[in-house]
XYZ file of N, CA, C and O in Angstrom:
732
model
N 192.458 169.542 47.407
C 192.960 168.409 48.181
C 194.322 167.989 47.633
O 194.522 167.917 46.429
N 195.250 167.703 48.526
C 196.612 167.347 48.134
C 196.635 165.985 47.448
O 195.886 165.074 47.785
N 197.544 165.868 46.495
C 197.729 164.626 45.743
C 199.171 164.161 45.927
O 200.104 164.945 45.765
N 199.348 162.911 46.283
C 200.697 162.355 46.389
C 201.212 162.118 44.979
O 200.579 161.443 44.169
N 202.360 162.708 44.684
C 202.961 162.599 43.354
C 203.953 161.443 43.303
O 203.967 160.663 42.358
N 204.793 161.349 44.313
C 205.857 160.343 44.337
C 205.990 159.815 45.763
O 205.905 160.585 46.720
N 206.220 158.520 45.881
C 206.539 157.928 47.177
C 207.876 157.208 47.072
O 208.205 156.627 46.042
N 208.632 157.282 48.150
C 209.884 156.545 48.269
C 209.744 155.629 49.483
O 208.679 155.577 50.107
N 210.809 154.970 49.848
C 210.758 154.088 51.009
C 210.351 154.852 52.276
O 209.588 154.343 53.097
N 210.832 156.097 52.424
C 210.570 156.839 53.656
C 209.725 158.088 53.477
O 209.253 158.661 54.464
N 209.562 158.550 52.238
C 208.984 159.872 52.003
C 207.816 159.837 51.034
O 207.687 158.913 50.231
N 207.025 160.888 51.103
C 206.051 161.155 50.057
C 206.177 162.614 49.659
O 206.395 163.477 50.501
N 206.095 162.853 48.357
C 206.112 164.197 47.807
C 204.708 164.459 47.302
O 204.178 163.668 46.506
N 204.100 165.537 47.776
C 202.705 165.802 47.445
C 202.493 167.263 47.073
O 203.317 168.128 47.374
N 201.339 167.511 46.450
C 200.977 168.870 46.069
C 200.610 169.667 47.324
O 200.454 169.120 48.411
N 200.461 170.968 47.117
C 200.193 171.898 48.213
C 198.706 172.154 48.379
O 197.977 172.284 47.407
N 198.292 172.297 49.615
C 196.985 172.830 49.965
C 197.206 174.251 50.466
O 198.294 174.568 50.966
N 196.184 175.066 50.381
C 196.305 176.443 50.873
C 196.696 176.473 52.345
O 197.414 177.366 52.792
N 196.276 175.470 53.098
C 196.564 175.421 54.529
C 198.015 175.045 54.828
O 198.428 175.078 55.989
N 198.811 174.701 53.825
C 200.197 174.296 54.046
C 201.134 175.460 54.340
O 202.213 175.251 54.892
N 200.769 176.664 53.966
C 201.681 177.804 54.112
C 202.096 178.015 55.569
O 203.290 178.160 55.859
N 201.151 178.031 56.491
C 201.472 178.313 57.895
C 202.359 177.230 58.522
O 203.383 177.561 59.127
N 202.031 175.934 58.403
C 202.922 174.942 59.005
C 204.287 174.872 58.320
O 205.303 174.637 58.975
N 204.321 175.107 57.011
C 205.600 175.135 56.311
C 206.451 176.280 56.841
O 207.627 176.102 57.146
N 205.848 177.456 56.971
C 206.568 178.616 57.476
C 207.055 178.363 58.902
O 208.203 178.672 59.233
N 206.223 177.777 59.745
C 206.606 177.521 61.137
C 207.797 176.561 61.212
O 208.668 176.720 62.062
N 207.842 175.584 60.320
C 208.897 174.568 60.370
C 210.186 174.991 59.685
O 211.267 174.553 60.078
N 210.104 175.842 58.654
C 211.279 176.105 57.835
C 211.728 177.562 57.781
O 212.777 177.861 57.220
N 210.985 178.464 58.346
C 211.328 179.882 58.275
C 212.274 180.246 59.418
O 211.952 181.026 60.306
N 213.460 179.644 59.382
C 214.456 179.866 60.430
C 215.726 180.428 59.793
O 215.971 180.214 58.601
N 216.547 181.120 60.558
C 217.788 181.649 60.001
C 218.677 180.575 59.374
O 219.270 180.790 58.319
N 218.765 179.407 59.997
C 219.631 178.348 59.454
C 219.112 177.841 58.114
O 219.878 177.696 57.157
N 217.816 177.558 58.027
C 217.237 177.034 56.786
C 217.283 178.086 55.687
O 217.572 177.787 54.528
N 217.023 179.321 56.028
C 216.903 180.382 55.033
C 218.212 181.126 54.784
O 218.235 182.119 54.062
N 219.301 180.628 55.323
C 220.605 181.297 55.212
C 220.968 181.645 53.774
O 221.442 182.744 53.497
N 220.801 180.730 52.858
C 221.207 180.944 51.459
C 220.041 181.387 50.586
O 220.183 181.512 49.378
N 218.881 181.606 51.203
C 217.669 181.921 50.442
C 217.133 183.307 50.741
O 215.966 183.578 50.530
N 217.979 184.177 51.269
C 217.563 185.555 51.488
C 217.043 185.869 52.879
O 216.548 186.966 53.115
N 217.114 184.921 53.790
C 216.676 185.177 55.152
C 215.213 184.836 55.372
O 214.481 184.507 54.442
N 214.799 184.941 56.626
C 213.423 184.591 56.982
C 212.445 185.529 56.283
O 212.762 186.683 55.987
N 211.262 185.013 56.005
C 210.239 185.782 55.301
C 209.030 186.023 56.172
O 208.917 185.486 57.276
N 208.104 186.806 55.650
C 206.865 187.078 56.382
C 205.752 186.158 55.865
O 205.910 185.438 54.894
N 204.628 186.222 56.535
C 203.491 185.361 56.192
C 203.043 185.566 54.741
O 202.745 184.603 54.035
N 203.033 186.795 54.295
C 202.627 187.076 52.918
C 203.540 186.437 51.894
O 203.074 185.926 50.867
N 204.838 186.436 52.165
C 205.776 185.830 51.217
C 205.556 184.329 51.117
O 205.682 183.740 50.038
N 205.192 183.691 52.216
C 204.945 182.251 52.185
C 203.633 181.949 51.468
O 203.531 180.968 50.736
N 202.625 182.765 51.657
C 201.360 182.547 50.950
C 201.562 182.720 49.445
O 201.058 181.928 48.651
N 202.342 183.727 49.048
C 202.639 183.927 47.619
C 203.434 182.754 47.056
O 203.208 182.315 45.930
N 204.361 182.221 47.852
C 205.153 181.075 47.426
C 204.238 179.884 47.143
O 204.345 179.242 46.091
N 203.316 179.578 48.051
C 202.397 178.458 47.859
C 201.559 178.681 46.603
O 201.365 177.764 45.800
N 201.090 179.891 46.395
C 200.289 180.194 45.201
C 201.092 179.984 43.922
O 200.579 179.451 42.938
N 202.366 180.363 43.936
C 203.229 180.148 42.767
C 203.442 178.658 42.521
O 203.407 178.208 41.376
N 203.647 177.901 43.582
C 203.838 176.460 43.417
C 202.567 175.804 42.892
O 202.624 174.939 42.015
N 201.422 176.205 43.406
C 200.160 175.648 42.924
C 199.938 175.993 41.447
O 199.476 175.151 40.675
N 200.294 177.206 41.050
C 200.145 177.600 39.643
C 201.085 176.794 38.751
O 200.700 176.364 37.659
N 202.314 176.568 39.207
C 203.268 175.767 38.435
C 202.741 174.339 38.284
O 202.811 173.753 37.195
N 202.199 173.777 39.357
C 201.631 172.426 39.298
C 200.505 172.373 38.279
O 200.430 171.451 37.459
N 199.632 173.365 38.301
C 198.503 173.393 37.375
C 198.967 173.577 35.930
O 198.477 172.919 35.025
N 199.946 174.460 35.720
C 200.392 174.772 34.364
C 201.310 173.719 33.753
O 201.309 173.518 32.539
N 202.130 173.072 34.588
C 203.172 172.187 34.064
C 203.083 170.742 34.554
O 203.797 169.880 34.047
N 202.263 170.496 35.564
C 202.153 169.149 36.110
C 203.213 168.822 37.148
O 203.358 167.673 37.542
N 203.936 169.836 37.601
C 204.945 169.651 38.644
C 205.234 170.980 39.315
O 204.908 172.045 38.791
N 205.846 170.870 40.508
C 206.252 172.049 41.265
C 207.206 171.588 42.360
O 207.564 170.413 42.424
N 207.615 172.497 43.213
C 208.321 172.099 44.430
C 207.243 171.567 45.369
O 206.429 172.322 45.876
N 207.226 170.256 45.572
C 206.188 169.616 46.365
C 206.547 169.592 47.844
O 207.707 169.667 48.219
N 205.524 169.422 48.669
C 205.712 169.184 50.097
C 206.371 167.813 50.253
O 205.984 166.854 49.589
N 207.356 167.721 51.138
C 207.978 166.444 51.484
C 207.528 166.082 52.896
O 207.702 166.872 53.828
N 206.937 164.907 53.014
C 206.513 164.399 54.314
C 207.135 163.024 54.542
O 207.330 162.256 53.607
N 207.410 162.730 55.795
C 207.867 161.394 56.163
C 206.644 160.475 56.147
O 205.595 160.829 56.699
N 206.758 159.337 55.512
C 205.609 158.443 55.347
C 205.119 157.837 56.652
O 203.910 157.665 56.836
N 206.018 157.515 57.562
C 205.582 156.783 58.759
C 204.771 157.636 59.731
O 203.998 157.100 60.524
N 204.908 158.962 59.672
C 204.148 159.815 60.589
C 203.565 161.069 59.928
O 202.991 161.916 60.602
N 203.724 161.187 58.613
C 203.229 162.346 57.849
C 203.804 163.671 58.324
O 203.208 164.732 58.128
N 204.968 163.629 58.941
C 205.598 164.867 59.421
C 206.129 165.667 58.236
O 206.841 165.135 57.383
N 205.797 166.938 58.192
C 206.281 167.842 57.160
C 207.783 168.049 57.356
O 208.202 168.518 58.407
N 208.561 167.681 56.343
C 210.014 167.840 56.422
C 210.510 169.021 55.601
O 211.580 169.543 55.877
N 209.762 169.402 54.574
C 210.216 170.497 53.727
C 209.586 170.430 52.360
O 208.433 170.054 52.210
N 210.400 170.780 51.359
C 209.940 170.726 49.981
C 211.036 170.148 49.100
O 212.214 170.203 49.419
N 210.621 169.593 47.993
C 211.524 169.125 46.954
C 210.688 168.891 45.720
O 209.530 168.483 45.808
N 211.259 169.158 44.583
C 210.539 168.893 43.347
C 211.127 169.671 42.202
O 212.306 170.045 42.216
N 210.282 169.896 41.228
C 210.668 170.534 39.976
C 209.846 171.802 39.808
O 208.671 171.846 40.173
N 210.464 172.814 39.220
C 209.795 174.113 39.102
C 210.304 174.817 37.855
O 211.501 174.736 37.543
N 209.424 175.482 37.167
C 209.829 176.289 36.011
C 210.309 177.633 36.547
O 209.533 178.409 37.114
N 211.596 177.884 36.377
C 212.243 179.058 36.941
C 211.662 180.344 36.369
O 211.501 180.477 35.162
N 211.391 181.287 37.257
C 210.903 182.614 36.883
C 211.968 183.629 37.249
O 211.971 184.176 38.347
N 212.904 183.839 36.347
C 214.025 184.757 36.591
C 214.214 185.609 35.333
O 215.199 185.438 34.606
N 213.282 186.486 35.072
C 213.314 187.309 33.870
C 214.680 187.949 33.682
O 215.239 188.545 34.596
N 215.228 187.770 32.493
C 216.509 188.366 32.148
C 217.713 187.521 32.506
O 218.832 187.843 32.132
N 217.500 186.427 33.238
C 218.608 185.560 33.616
C 218.642 184.344 32.691
O 217.619 183.938 32.151
N 219.806 183.722 32.517
C 219.903 182.590 31.590
C 219.109 181.359 32.020
O 218.842 180.492 31.196
N 218.685 181.287 33.274
C 217.913 180.136 33.739
C 216.401 180.344 33.622
O 215.627 179.430 33.905
N 215.973 181.519 33.178
C 214.546 181.817 33.076
C 213.854 180.814 32.163
O 214.295 180.557 31.045
N 212.777 180.218 32.665
C 211.978 179.289 31.880
C 212.495 177.858 31.875
O 211.856 176.978 31.296
N 213.632 177.597 32.524
C 214.166 176.243 32.579
C 213.545 175.492 33.755
O 213.141 176.095 34.747
N 213.488 174.180 33.659
C 212.991 173.378 34.771
C 214.138 173.115 35.729
O 215.172 172.573 35.342
N 213.932 173.511 36.960
C 214.947 173.305 37.989
C 214.460 172.289 39.002
O 213.255 172.089 39.176
N 215.407 171.654 39.659
C 215.105 170.841 40.825
C 215.589 171.626 42.033
O 216.611 172.309 41.969
N 214.823 171.543 43.099
C 215.209 172.240 44.314
C 214.729 171.495 45.537
O 213.853 170.629 45.446
N 215.318 171.816 46.667
C 214.964 171.189 47.935
C 215.218 172.182 49.053
O 216.053 173.064 48.961
N 214.466 171.997 50.112
C 214.627 172.792 51.339
C 214.026 171.957 52.464
O 212.848 171.600 52.400
N 214.837 171.613 53.444
C 214.356 170.792 54.550
C 214.523 171.506 55.881
O 215.452 172.293 56.053
N 213.644 171.196 56.798
C 213.746 171.737 58.147
C 215.065 171.277 58.752
O 215.582 170.216 58.414
N 215.614 172.074 59.636
C 216.949 171.814 60.171
C 217.059 170.469 60.885
O 218.073 169.774 60.760
N 216.028 170.058 61.610
C 216.113 168.781 62.323
C 215.967 167.571 61.400
O 216.069 166.431 61.851
N 215.780 167.798 60.113
C 215.733 166.714 59.122
C 217.047 166.601 58.343
O 217.181 165.715 57.497
N 218.001 167.476 58.622
C 219.284 167.439 57.927
C 220.095 166.230 58.386
O 220.055 165.835 59.548
N 220.858 165.662 57.470
C 221.786 164.605 57.820
C 221.218 163.195 57.799
O 221.907 162.249 58.178
N 219.985 163.020 57.351
C 219.362 161.704 57.299
C 219.198 161.173 55.870
O 218.605 160.115 55.668
N 219.684 161.920 54.888
C 219.560 161.485 53.503
C 218.213 161.781 52.870
O 217.938 161.341 51.755
N 217.372 162.548 53.561
C 216.052 162.861 53.016
C 216.134 163.699 51.741
O 215.377 163.470 50.788
N 217.020 164.682 51.717
C 217.121 165.550 50.535
C 217.515 164.729 49.313
O 216.929 164.884 48.237
N 218.494 163.861 49.469
C 218.910 163.042 48.334
C 217.792 162.087 47.907
O 217.529 161.935 46.712
N 217.141 161.460 48.857
C 216.056 160.527 48.536
C 214.931 161.238 47.785
O 214.422 160.737 46.781
N 214.557 162.412 48.273
C 213.492 163.174 47.616
C 213.939 163.660 46.243
O 213.177 163.599 45.270
N 215.183 164.139 46.134
C 215.684 164.643 44.856
C 215.791 163.527 43.822
O 215.446 163.728 42.649
N 216.253 162.354 44.236
C 216.320 161.228 43.303
C 214.924 160.863 42.793
O 214.737 160.602 41.606
N 213.945 160.875 43.686
C 212.571 160.580 43.282
C 212.036 161.644 42.320
O 211.361 161.321 41.336
N 212.344 162.909 42.601
C 211.883 163.994 41.730
C 212.540 163.900 40.350
O 211.875 164.096 39.319
N 213.829 163.602 40.308
C 214.510 163.448 39.014
C 213.941 162.269 38.236
O 213.688 162.379 37.023
N 213.749 161.150 38.904
C 213.175 159.984 38.222
C 211.799 160.318 37.669
O 211.486 159.994 36.516
N 210.970 160.976 38.458
C 209.640 161.378 37.991
C 209.750 162.332 36.798
O 209.037 162.173 35.806
N 210.659 163.292 36.902
C 210.824 164.254 35.812
C 211.268 163.609 34.507
O 210.761 163.939 33.435
N 212.202 162.702 34.582
C 212.716 162.076 33.371
C 211.835 160.928 32.881
O 211.557 160.825 31.689
N 211.396 160.057 33.772
C 210.642 158.865 33.354
C 209.175 159.166 33.074
O 208.633 158.724 32.061
N 208.534 159.918 33.966
C 207.095 160.144 33.836
C 206.759 161.397 33.032
O 205.820 161.391 32.239
N 207.516 162.462 33.248
C 207.226 163.725 32.561
C 207.997 163.874 31.254
O 207.742 164.802 30.499
N 208.973 163.000 31.031
C 209.780 162.998 29.813
C 210.525 164.318 29.593
O 210.703 164.774 28.460
N 210.975 164.928 30.678
C 211.791 166.134 30.557
C 213.150 165.750 29.996
O 213.653 164.657 30.244
N 213.759 166.634 29.241
C 215.063 166.349 28.625
C 216.226 166.747 29.531
O 217.219 166.041 29.599
N 216.106 167.909 30.191
C 217.190 168.425 31.033
C 216.583 169.081 32.264
O 215.555 169.760 32.174
N 217.223 168.869 33.405
C 216.798 169.494 34.651
C 218.011 170.215 35.229
O 219.118 169.683 35.229
N 217.790 171.425 35.701
C 218.853 172.295 36.197
C 218.708 172.497 37.697
O 217.648 172.261 38.270
N 219.764 172.958 38.315
C 219.731 173.349 39.726
C 220.711 174.492 39.898
O 221.706 174.575 39.174
N 220.433 175.353 40.834
C 221.366 176.443 41.091
C 221.368 176.811 42.558
O 220.433 176.548 43.302
N 222.487 177.393 42.962
C 222.670 177.833 44.335
C 223.791 178.857 44.368
O 224.396 179.153 43.329
N 224.064 179.371 45.533
C 225.196 180.276 45.704
C 226.450 179.438 45.933
O 226.379 178.336 46.486
N 227.622 179.925 45.517
C 228.851 179.136 45.670
C 229.140 178.705 47.108
O 229.700 177.622 47.334
N 228.768 179.491 48.086
C 229.058 179.159 49.478
C 228.192 178.028 50.023
O 228.518 177.448 51.058
N 227.117 177.677 49.343
C 226.214 176.633 49.821
C 226.719 175.257 49.375
O 226.153 174.599 48.511
N 227.807 174.835 49.997
C 228.459 173.581 49.613
C 227.553 172.369 49.803
O 227.650 171.404 49.036
N 226.681 172.388 50.793
C 225.782 171.250 50.995
C 224.872 171.070 49.775
O 224.636 169.946 49.338
N 224.401 172.165 49.226
C 223.495 172.084 48.086
C 224.224 171.652 46.820
O 223.805 170.710 46.144
N 225.320 172.323 46.467
C 225.992 171.909 45.229
C 226.679 170.564 45.393
O 226.875 169.834 44.417
N 226.993 170.185 46.629
C 227.522 168.841 46.859
C 226.480 167.783 46.537
O 226.795 166.753 45.928
N 225.232 168.035 46.925
C 224.160 167.104 46.580
C 223.943 167.083 45.074
O 223.742 166.018 44.488
N 224.015 168.226 44.441
C 223.888 168.258 42.979
C 224.916 167.332 42.341
O 224.594 166.558 41.436
N 226.137 167.396 42.805
C 227.192 166.531 42.267
C 226.910 165.063 42.574
O 227.082 164.198 41.696
N 226.466 164.745 43.790
C 226.160 163.349 44.136
C 224.999 162.807 43.314
O 224.906 161.597 43.096
N 224.134 163.682 42.857
C 223.028 163.271 41.987
C 223.485 163.044 40.545
O 222.698 162.606 39.712
N 224.740 163.350 40.260
C 225.262 163.166 38.906
C 225.160 164.404 38.042
O 225.419 164.352 36.839
N 224.805 165.515 38.641
C 224.691 166.760 37.880
C 226.087 167.327 37.632
O 227.013 167.091 38.411
N 226.224 168.069 36.553
C 227.504 168.698 36.229
C 227.301 170.197 36.076
O 226.201 170.668 35.785
N 228.381 170.938 36.277
C 228.315 172.401 36.176
C 227.934 172.821 34.775
O 228.410 172.265 33.785
N 227.089 173.807 34.700
C 226.691 174.452 33.446
C 227.147 175.899 33.549
O 226.349 176.822 33.671
N 228.460 176.092 33.515
C 229.063 177.401 33.788
C 228.526 178.516 32.886
O 228.435 179.666 33.314
N 228.151 178.177 31.679
C 227.631 179.194 30.763
C 226.325 179.801 31.272
O 225.933 180.886 30.820
N 225.669 179.130 32.212
C 224.403 179.629 32.753
C 224.569 180.308 34.113
O 223.591 180.817 34.661
N 225.780 180.315 34.678
C 225.998 181.026 35.942
C 225.547 182.480 35.776
O 225.672 183.053 34.684
N 225.036 183.062 36.825
C 224.515 184.427 36.714
C 224.608 185.159 38.049
O 224.862 184.560 39.082
N 224.395 186.449 37.974
C 224.362 187.305 39.144
C 222.920 187.793 39.301
O 222.379 188.435 38.409
N 222.312 187.462 40.424
C 220.932 187.850 40.701
C 220.944 189.190 41.427
O 221.259 189.265 42.608
N 220.583 190.233 40.722
C 220.591 191.585 41.274
C 219.432 191.847 42.245
O 219.387 192.891 42.883
N 218.496 190.881 42.358
C 217.304 191.086 43.173
C 217.450 190.573 44.604
O 216.488 190.593 45.364
N 218.639 190.113 44.952
C 218.874 189.618 46.304
C 220.039 190.373 46.919
O 220.761 191.093 46.232
N 220.238 190.172 48.211
C 221.295 190.896 48.912
C 222.671 190.543 48.356
O 222.873 189.453 47.806
N 223.639 191.442 48.460
C 224.951 191.273 47.822
C 225.650 189.945 48.082
O 226.202 189.357 47.174
N 225.627 189.400 49.262
C 226.322 188.150 49.537
C 225.703 186.926 48.890
O 226.288 185.852 48.888
N 224.496 187.087 48.330
C 223.779 185.961 47.731
C 223.549 186.143 46.233
O 222.788 185.387 45.633
N 224.197 187.097 45.616
C 223.904 187.405 44.219
C 224.505 186.429 43.217
O 223.875 186.096 42.228
N 225.727 185.967 43.456
C 226.371 185.059 42.511
C 225.719 183.677 42.593
O 225.585 183.116 43.672
N 225.292 183.127 41.450
C 224.671 181.810 41.404
C 225.427 180.906 40.445
O 225.796 181.339 39.348
N 225.641 179.679 40.893
C 226.245 178.674 40.031
C 225.155 177.683 39.625
O 224.227 177.418 40.386
N 225.276 177.151 38.417
C 224.224 176.321 37.838
C 224.777 174.934 37.514
O 225.895 174.807 37.009
N 223.965 173.940 37.805
C 224.256 172.543 37.472
C 223.134 172.024 36.585
O 222.040 172.587 36.554
N 223.407 170.917 35.880
C 222.360 170.321 35.027
C 222.584 168.829 34.915
O 223.681 168.310 35.181
N 221.520 168.141 34.514
C 221.582 166.724 34.201
C 220.546 166.457 33.114
O 219.459 167.053 33.120
N 220.908 165.603 32.175
C 219.975 165.246 31.094
C 219.325 163.892 31.398
O 219.821 163.121 32.229
N 218.261 163.606 30.690
C 217.588 162.320 30.855
C 218.551 161.179 30.571
O 218.575 160.182 31.283
N 219.383 161.313 29.546
C 220.340 160.270 29.199
C 221.412 160.062 30.250
O 221.958 158.967 30.367
N 221.716 161.088 31.017
C 222.738 160.989 32.072
C 222.167 160.420 33.362
O 222.923 159.923 34.209
N 220.850 160.514 33.549
C 220.234 160.109 34.807
C 220.159 158.592 34.904
O 219.682 157.923 34.029
N 220.630 158.065 36.008
C 220.474 156.656 36.328
C 219.987 156.565 37.748
O 220.415 157.322 38.624
N 219.077 155.654 37.999
C 218.536 155.519 39.351
C 219.230 154.413 40.104
O 219.866 153.578 39.567
């Protein structure tokens, strides 16, 4: 059964149920949403994703949670914290913040609201010291939000991901510490 982890004025961030994979895939598996994430995926990839998030939640007490609008429980996407699994890359094993919203939820401030809640939870409740984020250089919307959240570039951690298509291999990394975070 899903557990609400964080609530904001408009949103709730909650854990995943096995039944979340299909509606999440239906809402977010579009070319626009998946543009910087390797393209649309198949049903198996979404089921594996949910299983990884559930395992991260069980092992660490956090994951990329489901984001729902509170007034109607509409699934908007995901946002939260995740222990990066990138063997051989400088970000492997670090706690990252990430977000992904359905296209019709863009432009309403939901990503920032959810990310601020996730950072506050990570620093205040989980007592994490540093939280990282990464994206491809062309994804200005994502790194722009990182900057608006107060994150700064961690250039020493930039890397090339050889496991994705050539146009998406270069990754830039941002970070924020508990001492830098203000709500």
